[in-house]
Coordinates of C-alpha atoms in Angstrom, one line a residue:
M237 CA 13.2 3.6 5.6
E238 CA 10.6 -1.5 6.3
R239 CA 7.5 -7.1 6.3
T240 CA -2.0 -12.4 5.4
L241 CA -7.2 -15.1 4.0
T242 CA -9.3 -17.1 1.1
R243 CA -8.7 -21.2 1.0
W244 CA -5.0 -22.2 -0.3
P245 CA -5.1 -23.7 -3.8
A246 CA -6.0 -27.0 -3.8
G247 CA -2.4 -29.3 -4.5
H248 CA -0.3 -25.8 -4.0
R249 CA 2.9 -27.5 -2.3
L250 CA 3.8 -25.3 0.8
S251 CA 7.4 -24.3 0.6
R252 CA 8.9 -23.6 4.6
R253 CA 8.1 -20.2 4.3
G254 CA 4.8 -21.2 3.3
L255 CA 3.7 -23.1 5.6
T256 CA 5.2 -20.2 8.5
A257 CA 2.2 -18.0 6.7
V258 CA 0.3 -20.5 7.2
S259 CA 0.0 -20.5 10.5
L260 CA 0.5 -16.5 11.0
L261 CA -3.0 -17.1 8.9
A262 CA -4.2 -19.6 11.4
M263 CA -3.2 -16.8 14.0
A264 CA -4.9 -13.7 11.7
A265 CA -7.8 -15.6 11.7
T266 CA -8.1 -16.4 15.4
A267 CA -8.2 -12.6 16.0
L268 CA -10.8 -11.7 13.4
T269 CA -13.4 -11.0 15.7
G270 CA -14.8 -7.5 14.9
C271 CA -17.3 -6.7 11.8
A272 CA -17.7 -3.6 9.6
S273 CA -19.5 -3.0 6.3
G274 CA -17.0 -2.5 3.1
K275 CA -17.3 -1.8 -0.6
A276 CA -15.2 -3.1 -3.3
G277 CA -14.0 -1.4 -5.7
G278 CA -11.9 -2.2 -8.9
D279 CA -14.5 -4.1 -11.5
S280 CA -13.2 -2.5 -14.0
A281 CA -11.3 -5.7 -15.8
G282 CA -7.5 -5.0 -17.3
Q283 CA -3.8 -6.5 -16.5
A284 CA -3.1 -4.8 -13.3
T285 CA 0.9 -3.6 -13.5
A286 CA 3.6 -2.4 -11.9
T287 CA 4.9 0.9 -13.4
S288 CA 8.1 1.3 -10.8
G289 CA 9.7 -0.7 -8.3
G290 CA 9.2 -4.3 -7.9
G291 CA 6.7 -5.5 -10.1
T292 CA 3.8 -7.1 -10.4
V293 CA 3.0 -10.1 -7.6
S294 CA 0.1 -11.2 -8.8
G295 CA -2.4 -11.9 -11.9
T296 CA -5.1 -10.5 -13.8
K297 CA -8.1 -8.2 -12.4
S298 CA -11.6 -9.1 -13.1
G299 CA -14.7 -7.3 -12.7
G300 CA -16.1 -7.8 -8.8
K301 CA -12.9 -9.4 -7.5
V302 CA -10.4 -8.1 -4.8
S303 CA -7.5 -5.9 -6.4
L304 CA -4.6 -4.5 -3.8
V305 CA -2.1 -2.0 -4.9
V306 CA 0.9 -2.2 -2.1
I307 CA 2.9 0.9 -2.3
G308 CA 6.4 0.1 -0.8
G309 CA 10.0 0.8 -0.5
K310 CA 12.1 0.5 -3.5
S311 CA 12.7 -3.5 -4.8
D312 CA 16.9 -3.1 -3.2
D313 CA 15.7 -1.7 -0.2
P314 CA 16.7 -4.9 2.5
F315 CA 13.7 -4.3 4.5
F316 CA 11.6 -4.1 1.8
S317 CA 12.6 -6.8 0.2
T318 CA 11.6 -8.8 3.4
V319 CA 7.8 -6.5 3.5
K320 CA 7.3 -8.3 0.0
R321 CA 7.8 -12.0 0.5
G322 CA 5.1 -10.8 2.8
V323 CA 2.7 -9.5 0.5
E324 CA 3.8 -12.3 -1.7
D325 CA 2.8 -15.0 0.2
A326 CA -0.7 -13.0 1.0
A327 CA -1.1 -12.9 -2.3
K328 CA -1.3 -16.2 -3.2
L329 CA -3.8 -16.3 -1.8
V330 CA -6.0 -13.3 -2.6
K331 CA -5.4 -15.1 -6.3
A332 CA -6.6 -18.0 -4.9
G333 CA -9.8 -16.1 -4.8
G334 CA -9.8 -14.7 -8.0
G335 CA -8.6 -11.3 -6.7
S336 CA -5.1 -9.6 -7.7
V337 CA -2.5 -8.0 -5.5
T338 CA 0.5 -5.3 -7.8
Y339 CA 3.4 -4.2 -5.9
L340 CA 5.3 0.1 -6.8
G341 CA 7.2 1.1 -5.3
P342 CA 10.3 4.2 -6.1
A343 CA 13.1 4.0 -7.9
N344 CA 14.6 5.0 -5.2
Y345 CA 14.5 7.6 -2.2
D346 CA 16.4 11.2 -3.4
N347 CA 12.0 13.0 -4.0
L348 CA 10.2 10.1 -1.5
G349 CA 7.3 12.3 -0.4
P350 CA 6.2 13.7 -3.7
D351 CA 7.2 10.0 -6.0
A352 CA 5.1 8.5 -3.4
A353 CA 2.5 10.8 -4.1
K354 CA 2.8 10.1 -7.6
L355 CA 2.6 6.4 -6.5
T356 CA -0.2 6.8 -5.2
Q357 CA -2.3 8.8 -8.0
T358 CA -0.9 6.6 -10.0
A359 CA -2.4 3.3 -7.9
I360 CA -6.3 5.3 -8.5
S361 CA -5.6 5.5 -12.1
Q362 CA -6.0 1.1 -11.8
N363 CA -8.9 2.0 -9.7
P364 CA -8.7 -0.8 -7.1
S365 CA -10.7 -2.2 -4.3
A366 CA -7.9 -1.1 -1.6
I367 CA -4.4 1.0 -1.7
L368 CA -2.6 -0.2 0.8
V369 CA 0.7 3.2 1.3
P370 CA 3.1 3.9 3.8
D371 CA 2.4 7.5 5.0
W372 CA 6.3 8.5 5.2
V373 CA 6.1 12.2 4.2
P374 CA 2.2 13.3 5.1
E375 CA 2.5 16.5 3.5
N376 CA 3.3 15.4 0.2
Q377 CA 1.1 12.0 0.7
D378 CA -1.7 13.2 2.2
S379 CA -3.7 15.1 -0.6
A380 CA -3.2 12.0 -2.8
I381 CA -4.6 9.3 -0.2
K382 CA -7.5 11.5 0.6
Q383 CA -8.6 11.7 -3.5
A384 CA -8.0 7.3 -3.2
I385 CA -10.9 8.0 -0.3
A386 CA -12.7 10.4 -1.8
K387 CA -13.0 7.7 -5.5
G388 CA -14.2 4.4 -3.0
I389 CA -10.8 3.2 -2.5
T390 CA -10.6 1.5 0.3
V391 CA -7.0 2.3 2.5
F392 CA -5.3 1.0 5.2
I393 CA -1.6 2.9 6.2
Y394 CA 1.2 0.4 7.2
N395 CA 4.7 0.5 8.0
S396 CA 4.8 4.6 8.7
G397 CA 2.6 7.0 10.2
G398 CA 1.1 5.4 13.2
I399 CA -2.6 5.7 14.0
S400 CA -2.4 9.5 14.3
A401 CA -2.3 9.1 10.4
A402 CA -4.4 6.5 9.7
N403 CA -6.8 8.7 11.3
K404 CA -6.1 11.4 9.7
V405 CA -6.7 11.4 6.6
G406 CA -9.7 8.3 6.2
A407 CA -7.8 5.4 6.2
V408 CA -9.3 2.0 7.8
K409 CA -6.3 0.5 10.0
Y410 CA -2.8 1.8 10.5
I411 CA -0.6 -1.8 10.3
G412 CA 2.9 -1.2 11.7
S413 CA 5.5 -0.5 14.3
D414 CA 5.2 2.8 16.4
D415 CA 8.8 4.3 15.5
Y416 CA 8.6 6.8 18.2
E417 CA 8.3 3.9 20.8
A418 CA 11.0 1.9 19.2
G419 CA 12.9 4.7 19.6
K420 CA 12.4 5.3 22.8
A421 CA 13.4 1.8 23.6
G422 CA 16.2 1.9 21.9
G423 CA 17.4 5.1 23.8
V424 CA 16.3 3.8 27.1
K425 CA 18.6 -0.2 26.5
F426 CA 21.8 2.0 25.4
A427 CA 21.6 4.2 28.2
E428 CA 20.9 1.3 30.7
E429 CA 23.9 -0.2 29.1
G430 CA 26.3 2.8 30.1
A431 CA 25.9 4.7 27.1
D432 CA 26.1 9.1 27.6
N433 CA 26.1 10.1 24.2
I434 CA 24.6 8.8 21.5
L435 CA 24.2 9.7 17.4
C436 CA 21.4 8.6 15.8
V437 CA 22.4 8.4 12.0
N438 CA 19.3 9.8 9.5
T439 CA 20.0 8.6 5.8
V440 CA 16.2 9.7 4.9
P441 CA 15.6 12.9 7.2
G442 CA 12.5 15.0 7.0
S443 CA 10.9 11.3 6.7
A444 CA 7.9 11.0 9.7
N445 CA 8.7 7.8 10.5
Q446 CA 13.3 8.1 10.9
E447 CA 12.4 11.9 11.8
A448 CA 10.4 9.8 14.9
R449 CA 12.6 7.1 15.2
C450 CA 15.5 10.0 16.2
K451 CA 13.6 11.6 18.8
G452 CA 12.5 8.5 20.2
I453 CA 16.0 7.4 20.9
K454 CA 16.7 10.5 22.4
D455 CA 14.3 10.9 24.4
G456 CA 14.4 7.8 25.7
A457 CA 18.1 8.2 26.4
T458 CA 17.2 11.9 28.3
S459 CA 14.8 9.9 30.6
K460 CA 17.7 7.8 31.7
G461 CA 20.0 10.8 31.4
S462 CA 21.9 10.5 29.0
S463 CA 21.4 12.4 25.5
A464 CA 21.4 11.7 22.1
K465 CA 22.0 14.1 19.0
Q466 CA 21.2 13.3 15.0
L467 CA 23.8 12.7 11.8
P468 CA 20.9 13.1 9.3
L469 CA 23.1 13.0 5.7
P470 CA 21.4 14.0 2.2
S471 CA 19.3 10.9 1.6
S472 CA 21.5 10.2 -2.1
N473 CA 23.9 8.7 0.6
F474 CA 20.8 6.4 1.1
G475 CA 22.3 2.9 -0.3
N476 CA 26.0 4.4 -0.2
P477 CA 28.2 2.4 2.5
S478 CA 30.7 4.2 1.3
A479 CA 29.5 8.0 1.8
V480 CA 27.5 6.6 5.2
T481 CA 30.7 5.2 6.2
Q482 CA 33.8 8.1 6.4
A483 CA 30.3 10.6 7.1
I484 CA 30.0 8.8 10.0
K485 CA 33.5 8.1 10.9
G486 CA 34.5 11.9 10.7
A487 CA 31.8 12.3 13.0
L488 CA 32.7 10.2 15.5
L489 CA 37.1 11.5 15.0
K490 CA 35.3 15.2 15.4
D491 CA 33.6 14.6 18.7
S492 CA 35.1 11.9 20.7
S493 CA 32.1 11.9 23.4
I494 CA 30.3 9.5 21.4
D495 CA 30.0 6.7 22.9
A496 CA 27.0 4.6 20.5
V497 CA 25.8 4.7 17.1
V498 CA 22.2 3.5 16.2
T499 CA 21.6 3.6 12.1
I500 CA 17.6 4.2 10.3
G501 CA 18.2 0.9 8.6
V502 CA 20.4 -2.0 8.2
G503 CA 22.6 -1.2 5.4
D504 CA 23.8 1.9 7.5
A505 CA 24.5 -0.3 10.3
D506 CA 27.0 -2.3 8.2
S507 CA 28.3 1.6 7.6
A508 CA 28.3 2.5 10.8
A509 CA 30.4 -1.0 11.9
A510 CA 33.3 -0.4 8.9
A511 CA 33.1 3.5 10.7
I512 CA 33.5 2.6 14.1
K513 CA 36.7 -0.3 13.0
Q514 CA 38.2 2.6 11.1
A515 CA 38.3 4.4 13.4
N516 CA 39.5 2.9 16.3
A517 CA 36.6 3.0 18.6
G518 CA 35.4 -0.3 18.8
S519 CA 36.0 -0.9 22.5
K520 CA 34.3 2.3 23.1
V521 CA 31.7 3.0 20.6
K522 CA 28.2 0.7 21.5
L523 CA 25.8 -0.1 17.9
G524 CA 23.0 -0.2 17.6
T525 CA 19.9 -0.4 14.5
F526 CA 16.7 -0.5 13.4
D527 CA 15.7 -3.6 11.4
L528 CA 17.2 -6.4 11.3
S529 CA 20.0 -8.4 8.9
Q530 CA 21.8 -11.7 9.0
S531 CA 25.2 -8.9 9.3
Q532 CA 23.1 -7.3 12.3
L533 CA 22.4 -11.1 13.7
D534 CA 26.1 -12.1 13.3
R535 CA 27.4 -9.3 15.0
I536 CA 24.7 -9.3 17.9
K537 CA 25.5 -12.7 18.5
A538 CA 29.3 -12.2 18.6
G539 CA 29.1 -9.3 21.1
T540 CA 29.9 -6.7 18.8
Q541 CA 26.2 -4.6 18.3
L542 CA 24.2 -4.3 21.5
F543 CA 20.6 -4.5 19.4
A544 CA 18.1 -4.3 17.3
I545 CA 14.5 -3.2 17.1
D546 CA 12.8 -5.4 15.1
Q547 CA 9.2 -4.2 13.4
Q548 CA 8.6 -7.6 11.6
P549 CA 8.1 -6.3 8.3
Y550 CA 7.6 -9.6 6.9
L551 CA 4.1 -9.4 8.8
Q552 CA 3.6 -5.7 7.8
G553 CA 3.7 -7.5 4.4
F554 CA 1.5 -10.2 4.7
Y555 CA -0.9 -8.5 7.7
V556 CA -2.2 -5.6 5.6
V557 CA -2.6 -7.5 2.5
S558 CA -4.9 -10.2 4.2
M559 CA -6.6 -7.9 6.1
A560 CA -7.2 -5.6 3.6
N561 CA -8.6 -8.5 1.6
Q562 CA -10.3 -10.0 4.7
Y563 CA -12.6 -6.3 4.8
L564 CA -13.6 -6.3 1.2
T565 CA -14.5 -9.8 0.7
Y566 CA -16.5 -10.3 4.0
G567 CA -16.2 -7.0 6.1
V568 CA -14.1 -8.2 8.9
L569 CA -11.4 -6.7 10.6
P570 CA -9.6 -7.1 14.1
P571 CA -11.0 -4.4 16.5
Q572 CA -8.0 -3.6 18.0
N573 CA -6.2 -0.4 15.7
P574 CA -3.7 0.1 15.8
I575 CA -2.0 -3.6 14.7
L576 CA 1.0 -3.4 16.1
T577 CA 4.3 -5.4 14.9
G578 CA 6.9 -4.5 16.6
P579 CA 9.3 -3.2 18.6
L580 CA 10.9 -5.9 19.4
L581 CA 14.2 -5.4 20.5
V582 CA 16.9 -8.3 19.3
T583 CA 20.1 -8.6 21.9
K584 CA 22.0 -11.1 22.9
D585 CA 19.2 -13.1 24.9
N586 CA 16.9 -13.5 22.3
V587 CA 18.8 -14.0 18.8
D588 CA 19.4 -17.3 18.3
K589 CA 15.1 -17.0 18.5
A590 CA 15.4 -14.6 15.6
I591 CA 18.2 -16.8 13.5
A592 CA 15.7 -18.9 12.9
G593 CA 13.2 -17.1 11.9
A594 CA 15.8 -15.1 9.2
K595 CA 16.2 -18.9 8.1
A596 CA 12.7 -19.1 7.8
G597 CA 12.4 -15.7 6.2
V598 CA 10.4 -13.7 8.0
R599 CA 12.9 -11.8 10.7

């Protein structure tokens, strides 16, 4: 607010991304040492079809086969596009076993909590074996998630909410990053690089993971003697580069003591970079962001962006689908909980490896 275990289809020719997926699959299989009982639902026949967002990832449900519904972000969100690539690679393996995976996402983030709850209700109506969902806004979503569990549907929480959300609603596991700890790492890094007054730009205020990120930034900075504050913007600004650029530029011009800006996502980071340039603050204001895109990597390589905090969204999509499939099919689970995919700080010291991962489609 960001990306897997049956036999590969005979004769399937692997793309570069597919080869990466298989190597990750081997690592995941090695980690699956625990065993737990699981109940596979979704015995009803019919076509699994997404009602909004990214559309159907794979085909038809059949009686007794694993059927998964993945709830994620909107289709043009760069972060969730990478999550969805991981979902799609894992879905090939689910489909090879006769199962199906459906991806549902909201049209926008203007009403995220209620919309995510409605998507969960839509997922419940499809009677799947499992629902895989971020717990973005618990006060809106938890009731629907608990309703799914009460109906015998297995739930995995991924991307947002953390282990506390998974335990609260009764989900099997949490897969993703720890947003608060990721923020702390960013706040510490800013402070260590000389930033004294950090601005955390939040274009989805009220979302649990984004609030945790900004709080982590503040606490990390404070632990090193620096300070940080949040700039909350209307969620309608998400995906509106002009509005975000103007808001950040205005904040920089109003408060000349701001010497670092961090954004909650890659699109906003591009807007922040433009705002810093327009405010003629490039020599003073350091830039950081959560998540990765090519433009972030290019700026880090060029020395115009300090860091990006990667939570590896491809792995989130890949792992949550593969683990749910294996749990429902064989009752196996890795013993670790949560399964962390981040945070990993990408800086000038390791940016070349991150660029290679981006070329492979997994960063």
